CSV table of C-alpha atoms in Angstrom, one decimal:
chain,number,residue,atom,x,y,z
T,27,UNK,CA,99.5,40.8,-65.1
T,28,UNK,CA,101.0,39.8,-68.5
T,29,UNK,CA,103.8,42.3,-67.8
T,30,UNK,CA,104.4,41.0,-64.3
T,31,UNK,CA,104.4,37.4,-65.5
T,32,UNK,CA,106.8,38.2,-68.3
T,33,UNK,CA,109.2,39.9,-65.8
T,34,UNK,CA,109.1,37.0,-63.4
T,35,UNK,CA,110.0,34.6,-66.2
T,36,UNK,CA,112.5,36.7,-68.1
T,37,UNK,CA,113.9,39.5,-65.9
T,38,UNK,CA,113.8,38.0,-62.4
T,39,UNK,CA,116.1,40.5,-60.8
T,40,UNK,CA,113.8,43.4,-61.8
T,41,UNK,CA,110.8,44.0,-59.6
T,42,UNK,CA,107.8,44.4,-62.0
T,43,UNK,CA,105.4,46.0,-59.5
T,44,UNK,CA,105.6,48.3,-56.5
T,45,UNK,CA,102.4,49.1,-54.8
T,46,UNK,CA,102.3,52.9,-54.4
T,47,UNK,CA,101.4,54.6,-51.1
T,48,UNK,CA,103.2,57.9,-51.9
T,49,UNK,CA,100.6,59.4,-54.1
T,50,UNK,CA,97.6,58.5,-52.0
T,51,UNK,CA,99.4,59.8,-48.9
T,52,UNK,CA,100.4,63.0,-50.6
T,53,UNK,CA,96.7,63.4,-51.5
T,54,UNK,CA,95.7,63.3,-47.8
T,55,UNK,CA,95.5,59.5,-46.9
T,56,UNK,CA,96.8,58.6,-43.5
T,57,UNK,CA,99.5,56.2,-42.7
T,58,UNK,CA,97.2,53.3,-41.8
T,59,UNK,CA,95.3,53.4,-45.1
T,60,UNK,CA,98.5,54.0,-47.1
T,61,UNK,CA,100.0,50.8,-45.7
T,62,UNK,CA,96.7,48.9,-45.8
T,63,UNK,CA,96.3,49.9,-49.5
T,64,UNK,CA,99.7,48.7,-50.4
T,65,UNK,CA,99.3,45.4,-48.6
T,66,UNK,CA,95.9,44.9,-50.3
T,67,UNK,CA,97.3,45.6,-53.8
T,68,UNK,CA,100.3,43.3,-53.2
T,69,UNK,CA,98.0,40.5,-51.9
T,70,UNK,CA,95.7,40.8,-54.9
T,71,UNK,CA,98.7,40.7,-57.3
T,72,UNK,CA,100.0,37.5,-55.7
T,73,UNK,CA,96.5,35.9,-55.7
T,74,UNK,CA,96.2,36.6,-59.4
T,75,UNK,CA,99.7,35.3,-60.2
T,76,UNK,CA,99.0,32.1,-58.3
T,77,UNK,CA,96.2,31.5,-60.8
T,78,UNK,CA,98.8,31.7,-63.5
T,79,UNK,CA,101.0,29.1,-61.8
T,80,UNK,CA,103.5,31.6,-60.3
T,81,UNK,CA,104.0,31.1,-56.5
T,82,UNK,CA,105.5,33.6,-54.1
T,83,UNK,CA,108.8,31.7,-53.8
T,84,UNK,CA,109.3,32.1,-57.6
T,85,UNK,CA,108.2,35.7,-57.5
T,86,UNK,CA,110.6,36.7,-54.7
T,87,UNK,CA,110.7,39.9,-52.7
T,88,UNK,CA,107.9,42.4,-52.8
T,89,UNK,CA,108.6,46.2,-53.2
T,90,UNK,CA,106.5,49.0,-51.7
T,91,UNK,CA,106.8,52.7,-52.5
T,92,UNK,CA,105.9,54.5,-49.3
T,93,UNK,CA,105.8,58.1,-48.0
T,94,UNK,CA,107.9,59.5,-45.2
T,95,UNK,CA,105.8,62.0,-43.3
T,96,UNK,CA,106.7,64.5,-40.5
T,97,UNK,CA,105.4,62.3,-37.7
T,98,UNK,CA,108.8,60.8,-36.8
T,99,UNK,CA,107.8,57.7,-34.8
T,100,UNK,CA,104.7,56.9,-36.8
T,101,UNK,CA,106.8,56.9,-40.0
T,102,UNK,CA,109.4,54.5,-38.4
T,103,UNK,CA,106.6,52.3,-37.1
T,104,UNK,CA,105.0,52.2,-40.6
T,105,UNK,CA,108.1,50.9,-42.2
T,106,UNK,CA,108.7,48.3,-39.5
T,107,UNK,CA,105.1,47.2,-39.6
T,108,UNK,CA,105.1,46.9,-43.4
T,109,UNK,CA,107.9,44.3,-43.4
T,110,UNK,CA,106.3,42.4,-40.5
T,111,UNK,CA,102.8,42.2,-42.0
T,112,UNK,CA,104.1,41.3,-45.5
T,113,UNK,CA,106.3,38.5,-44.1
T,114,UNK,CA,103.2,37.1,-42.3
T,115,UNK,CA,101.0,37.4,-45.4
T,116,UNK,CA,103.7,35.8,-47.6
T,117,UNK,CA,104.1,32.9,-45.2
T,118,UNK,CA,100.6,32.2,-43.9
T,119,UNK,CA,98.5,33.2,-47.0
T,120,UNK,CA,100.8,32.2,-49.8
T,121,UNK,CA,102.9,29.5,-48.2
T,122,UNK,CA,106.3,31.2,-48.7
T,123,UNK,CA,109.1,28.8,-47.7
T,124,UNK,CA,112.2,31.0,-48.5
T,125,UNK,CA,113.4,34.1,-46.6
T,126,UNK,CA,113.7,35.9,-49.9
T,127,UNK,CA,110.0,35.5,-50.7
T,128,UNK,CA,109.0,36.9,-47.3
T,129,UNK,CA,111.1,40.0,-47.7
T,130,UNK,CA,109.7,43.4,-48.4
T,131,UNK,CA,111.9,46.1,-49.9
T,132,UNK,CA,110.8,49.7,-49.3
T,133,UNK,CA,111.5,52.7,-51.5
T,134,UNK,CA,110.4,56.0,-50.1
T,135,UNK,CA,109.7,59.6,-51.1
T,136,UNK,CA,109.9,62.2,-48.3
T,137,UNK,CA,106.8,64.3,-47.9
T,138,UNK,CA,106.5,67.2,-50.4
T,139,UNK,CA,103.2,67.9,-48.7
T,140,UNK,CA,105.0,68.9,-45.5
T,141,UNK,CA,107.0,71.7,-47.1
T,142,UNK,CA,106.2,75.3,-47.0
T,143,UNK,CA,107.1,78.2,-49.3
T,144,UNK,CA,107.1,80.8,-46.5
T,145,UNK,CA,110.2,79.6,-44.6
T,146,UNK,CA,112.1,77.3,-46.9
T,147,UNK,CA,115.0,76.9,-44.5
T,148,UNK,CA,112.6,75.2,-42.1
T,149,UNK,CA,112.1,72.6,-44.8
T,150,UNK,CA,115.7,71.5,-44.3
T,151,UNK,CA,114.9,70.5,-40.8
T,152,UNK,CA,111.8,68.7,-41.9
T,153,UNK,CA,113.6,66.8,-44.6
T,154,UNK,CA,116.5,65.9,-42.3
T,155,UNK,CA,114.1,64.3,-39.7
T,156,UNK,CA,112.2,62.5,-42.5
T,157,UNK,CA,115.5,61.1,-43.9
T,158,UNK,CA,116.5,60.0,-40.4
T,159,UNK,CA,113.1,58.3,-39.8
T,160,UNK,CA,113.8,56.3,-43.1
T,161,UNK,CA,117.2,55.2,-42.0
T,162,UNK,CA,115.9,54.2,-38.5
T,163,UNK,CA,113.0,52.4,-40.2
T,164,UNK,CA,115.3,50.4,-42.4
T,165,UNK,CA,114.2,51.5,-45.9
T,166,UNK,CA,116.2,50.2,-48.9
T,167,UNK,CA,116.2,53.4,-50.9
T,168,UNK,CA,115.0,57.0,-50.5
T,169,UNK,CA,114.3,60.0,-52.6
T,170,UNK,CA,114.1,63.1,-50.5
T,171,UNK,CA,112.3,66.2,-51.4
T,172,UNK,CA,114.4,69.4,-51.6
T,173,UNK,CA,113.9,72.4,-49.3
T,174,UNK,CA,112.8,74.7,-52.1
T,175,UNK,CA,110.4,72.2,-53.7
T,176,UNK,CA,107.4,74.0,-52.3
T,177,UNK,CA,108.3,76.9,-54.6
T,178,UNK,CA,109.3,75.0,-57.8
T,179,UNK,CA,111.6,72.4,-59.2
T,180,UNK,CA,114.6,71.7,-56.9
T,181,UNK,CA,117.6,74.0,-57.4
T,182,UNK,CA,121.0,72.3,-57.8
T,183,UNK,CA,122.1,73.7,-54.5
T,184,UNK,CA,119.1,72.2,-52.7
T,185,UNK,CA,119.7,68.8,-54.3
T,186,UNK,CA,123.3,68.8,-53.2
T,187,UNK,CA,122.2,69.8,-49.7
T,188,UNK,CA,119.8,66.9,-49.8
T,189,UNK,CA,122.5,64.4,-50.7
T,190,UNK,CA,124.9,65.9,-48.1
T,191,UNK,CA,122.3,65.5,-45.5
T,192,UNK,CA,122.1,61.8,-46.3
T,193,UNK,CA,125.9,61.5,-46.2
T,194,UNK,CA,126.0,63.2,-42.8
T,195,UNK,CA,123.4,60.9,-41.3
T,196,UNK,CA,125.2,57.8,-42.8
T,197,UNK,CA,128.9,58.6,-42.4
T,198,UNK,CA,129.1,61.2,-39.6
T,199,UNK,CA,126.3,60.3,-37.3
T,200,UNK,CA,126.9,56.6,-38.2
T,201,UNK,CA,123.2,55.8,-37.8
T,202,UNK,CA,123.1,52.8,-40.2
T,203,UNK,CA,125.9,51.0,-38.4
T,204,UNK,CA,123.3,49.4,-36.1
T,205,UNK,CA,120.5,47.3,-37.5
T,206,UNK,CA,117.2,48.3,-36.0
T,207,UNK,CA,118.6,50.7,-33.3
T,208,UNK,CA,115.1,51.4,-32.0
T,209,UNK,CA,114.1,47.8,-31.7
T,210,UNK,CA,112.7,47.2,-28.2
T,211,UNK,CA,111.7,50.8,-27.6
T,212,UNK,CA,108.5,50.6,-25.5
T,213,UNK,CA,106.8,53.5,-27.3
T,214,UNK,CA,107.7,52.3,-30.8
T,215,UNK,CA,106.7,48.7,-30.1
T,216,UNK,CA,103.4,50.0,-28.6
T,217,UNK,CA,102.8,52.3,-31.6
T,218,UNK,CA,103.6,49.5,-34.1
T,219,UNK,CA,101.2,47.2,-32.3
T,220,UNK,CA,98.4,49.8,-32.4
T,221,UNK,CA,99.0,50.6,-36.1
T,222,UNK,CA,98.9,46.8,-36.8
T,223,UNK,CA,95.4,46.5,-35.3
T,224,UNK,CA,94.2,49.6,-37.3
T,225,UNK,CA,95.7,48.3,-40.6
T,226,UNK,CA,94.1,44.9,-40.1
T,227,UNK,CA,90.7,46.6,-39.4
T,228,UNK,CA,91.1,48.6,-42.6
T,229,UNK,CA,92.1,45.5,-44.6
T,230,UNK,CA,89.0,43.8,-43.2
T,231,UNK,CA,86.9,46.7,-44.3
């Protein structure tokens, strides 16, 4: 908390804390508990900062580090829901009055747990879909695993393929040209609503 308070006062453009869902998720935690855990940590941090006289409007945007799993629609729903739930917590629980204070920025890591050593080329398809789910889910930054990461450290060729995949999705498929292209999808809205109930139940627990 001393570190966070110092950062708010002296390095306000730098985000001093990023609740981490990647490591718990890579250890087997499901998406509901991953998101619930990050929301709980962020809420506790803000409660403790309030005791030090730092309100959420002064703190600014929250940052979560989340995992991108192979379940395509669940991953998109998780990212959308994270922003929705944090905006509500910021406004209703902490009295945020600025749009900036209600924002949630999401940095992700694609799932290393989903990769297999037996057929590394299949990992390319997995990673591509995970990257696409991140773009459709509106994340702010992503670090994708490499297709040979189940065997060892990424090779230079795999890392270049990884970057090229992101460029193809961005500049050839033009996916990011539309904000929230899946907004209004019946299935995605239903899934997001179901996850919200489950996350709230987990937070209550």
